């Protein structure tokens, strides 16, 4: 750990980023709707906020806040964004996994692939999740899965 870094909400944050933290009660990410949040996470994983750990902490808090209302596509974009930015937030992925177990049959093929790939990229092993998705794929009609 470098001299100028400290832990902030579970993340190692450099001093220059800690100084930016304000005392606001509502963080900007918490004001986003679930669809806006999933889009913001996807964009942040591809842009300049990729290494901004405070922004990822806000995204994590907003994800946990909106967990009950996330649709499969939104869960896939959020999980994929965290994986692309290499942010292995265990709490977010555990809650995403629990929520996805209930909705596995509702995932579109592309969303299922993005979602499961995020778990694989960050080396999270959730056998119940992978089993639920494999059963949903086997039970589902051939519509979407395997068609070219």
Coordinates of C-alpha atoms in Angstrom, one line a residue:
X1 CA 0.0 0.0 0.0
X2 CA 1.4 3.4 -1.0
X3 CA 1.9 6.2 1.5
X4 CA -0.7 8.4 -0.1
X5 CA -3.5 5.7 -0.2
X6 CA -6.1 4.7 2.3
X7 CA -9.1 2.6 2.4
X8 CA -12.4 4.3 1.6
X9 CA -15.6 2.2 1.7
X10 CA -13.6 -1.0 1.0
X11 CA -11.5 0.4 -1.8
X12 CA -7.9 1.6 -1.8
X13 CA -8.2 5.3 -2.8
X14 CA -5.3 7.7 -3.6
X15 CA -5.1 10.9 -1.6
X16 CA -6.0 13.2 -4.5
X17 CA -9.3 11.3 -4.9
X18 CA -10.1 11.3 -1.2
X19 CA -9.9 15.1 -1.1
X20 CA -12.7 15.4 -3.7
X21 CA -15.2 13.6 -1.4
X22 CA -17.8 16.0 -0.3
X23 CA -20.2 15.8 2.6
X24 CA -23.3 15.6 0.4
X25 CA -26.1 13.4 1.7
X26 CA -27.2 12.1 -1.7
X27 CA -24.5 11.0 -4.2
X28 CA -25.1 11.6 -7.9
X29 CA -25.2 7.9 -8.8
X30 CA -28.0 7.3 -6.3
X31 CA -30.1 9.8 -8.2
X32 CA -29.9 7.7 -11.4
X33 CA -32.8 5.4 -12.4
X34 CA -31.8 1.7 -12.9
X35 CA -31.6 2.2 -16.7
X36 CA -29.5 5.3 -16.4
X37 CA -27.3 3.6 -13.8
X38 CA -26.6 0.6 -16.1
X39 CA -25.8 2.9 -19.0
X40 CA -23.5 5.0 -16.7
X41 CA -21.6 1.9 -15.5
X42 CA -21.2 0.7 -19.1
X43 CA -19.9 4.1 -20.3
X44 CA -17.6 4.5 -17.2
X45 CA -16.0 1.1 -17.8
X46 CA -15.0 2.3 -21.3
X47 CA -13.9 5.8 -20.5
X48 CA -11.9 8.0 -18.2
X49 CA -13.7 6.9 -15.0
X50 CA -12.4 3.4 -15.4
X51 CA -9.8 4.0 -12.6
X52 CA -11.9 6.3 -10.4
X53 CA -12.5 4.2 -7.4
X54 CA -14.8 6.7 -5.7
X55 CA -17.1 6.7 -8.8
X56 CA -17.2 2.9 -8.7
X57 CA -18.0 3.0 -5.0
X58 CA -21.0 5.3 -5.8
X59 CA -22.0 2.9 -8.6
X60 CA -21.8 0.0 -6.2
X61 CA -24.0 1.8 -3.7
X62 CA -26.5 2.8 -6.3
X63 CA -26.6 -0.8 -7.6
X64 CA -27.3 -2.1 -4.2
X65 CA -30.0 0.5 -3.7
X66 CA -31.8 -0.4 -7.0
X67 CA -31.2 -4.1 -6.8
X68 CA -34.9 -5.1 -6.5
X69 CA -35.9 -3.2 -9.6
X70 CA -33.0 -4.2 -12.0
X71 CA -34.0 -5.9 -15.2
X72 CA -31.9 -8.7 -16.6
X73 CA -30.3 -6.4 -19.3
X74 CA -29.5 -3.8 -16.6
X75 CA -27.9 -6.5 -14.4
X76 CA -25.8 -7.7 -17.4
X77 CA -24.6 -4.2 -18.2
X78 CA -23.7 -3.4 -14.6
X79 CA -21.9 -6.7 -14.0
X80 CA -20.0 -6.4 -17.3
X81 CA -19.1 -2.8 -16.5
X82 CA -17.6 -3.7 -13.2
X83 CA -15.7 -6.6 -14.8
X84 CA -14.3 -4.4 -17.6
X85 CA -13.1 -1.9 -15.1
X86 CA -11.7 -4.7 -13.0
X87 CA -13.6 -3.7 -9.9
X88 CA -14.3 -7.0 -8.0
X89 CA -17.0 -5.7 -5.5
X90 CA -18.1 -9.0 -3.8
X91 CA -21.2 -7.5 -2.2
X92 CA -22.5 -6.2 -5.5
X93 CA -21.8 -9.5 -7.3
X94 CA -23.3 -11.6 -4.5
X95 CA -26.5 -9.5 -4.6
X96 CA -26.6 -9.5 -8.4
X97 CA -26.2 -13.3 -8.2
X98 CA -29.1 -13.7 -5.8
X99 CA -31.3 -11.4 -7.9
X100 CA -30.3 -13.2 -11.1
X101 CA -31.2 -16.6 -9.7
X102 CA -34.8 -15.5 -9.6
X103 CA -34.7 -14.1 -13.2
X104 CA -32.4 -16.5 -15.0
X105 CA -35.2 -17.7 -17.4
X106 CA -35.9 -14.1 -18.4
X107 CA -32.4 -13.3 -19.6
X108 CA -31.9 -12.8 -23.3
X109 CA -29.0 -14.9 -24.7
X110 CA -26.6 -11.8 -25.1
X111 CA -27.4 -10.6 -21.6
X112 CA -26.8 -14.0 -20.1
X113 CA -23.5 -14.2 -21.9
X114 CA -22.4 -10.8 -20.7
X115 CA -23.6 -11.5 -17.1
X116 CA -21.8 -14.8 -16.8
X117 CA -18.7 -13.5 -18.5
X118 CA -18.4 -10.8 -15.9
X119 CA -18.4 -13.5 -13.1
X120 CA -15.7 -15.4 -15.1
X121 CA -13.5 -12.4 -15.7
X122 CA -13.4 -11.5 -12.0
X123 CA -13.0 -15.2 -11.1
X124 CA -16.2 -15.3 -8.9
X125 CA -17.3 -18.8 -8.6
X126 CA -21.1 -19.2 -8.0
X127 CA -22.1 -22.7 -8.8
X128 CA -25.8 -22.1 -8.0
X129 CA -25.8 -19.2 -10.5
X130 CA -24.2 -21.2 -13.3
X131 CA -26.4 -24.2 -12.7
X132 CA -29.6 -21.9 -12.8
X133 CA -28.4 -20.4 -16.1
X134 CA -27.5 -23.8 -17.6
X135 CA -30.9 -25.2 -16.7
X136 CA -32.6 -22.1 -18.1
X137 CA -30.7 -22.5 -21.4
X138 CA -31.5 -26.2 -21.6
X139 CA -35.2 -25.7 -20.8
X140 CA -35.7 -22.7 -23.1
X141 CA -36.7 -23.1 -26.7
X142 CA -34.0 -22.9 -29.3
X143 CA -35.1 -19.4 -30.0
X144 CA -32.0 -17.2 -29.5
X145 CA -29.6 -19.7 -28.0
X146 CA -27.5 -21.3 -30.7
X147 CA -29.1 -19.7 -33.7
X148 CA -26.9 -18.1 -36.2

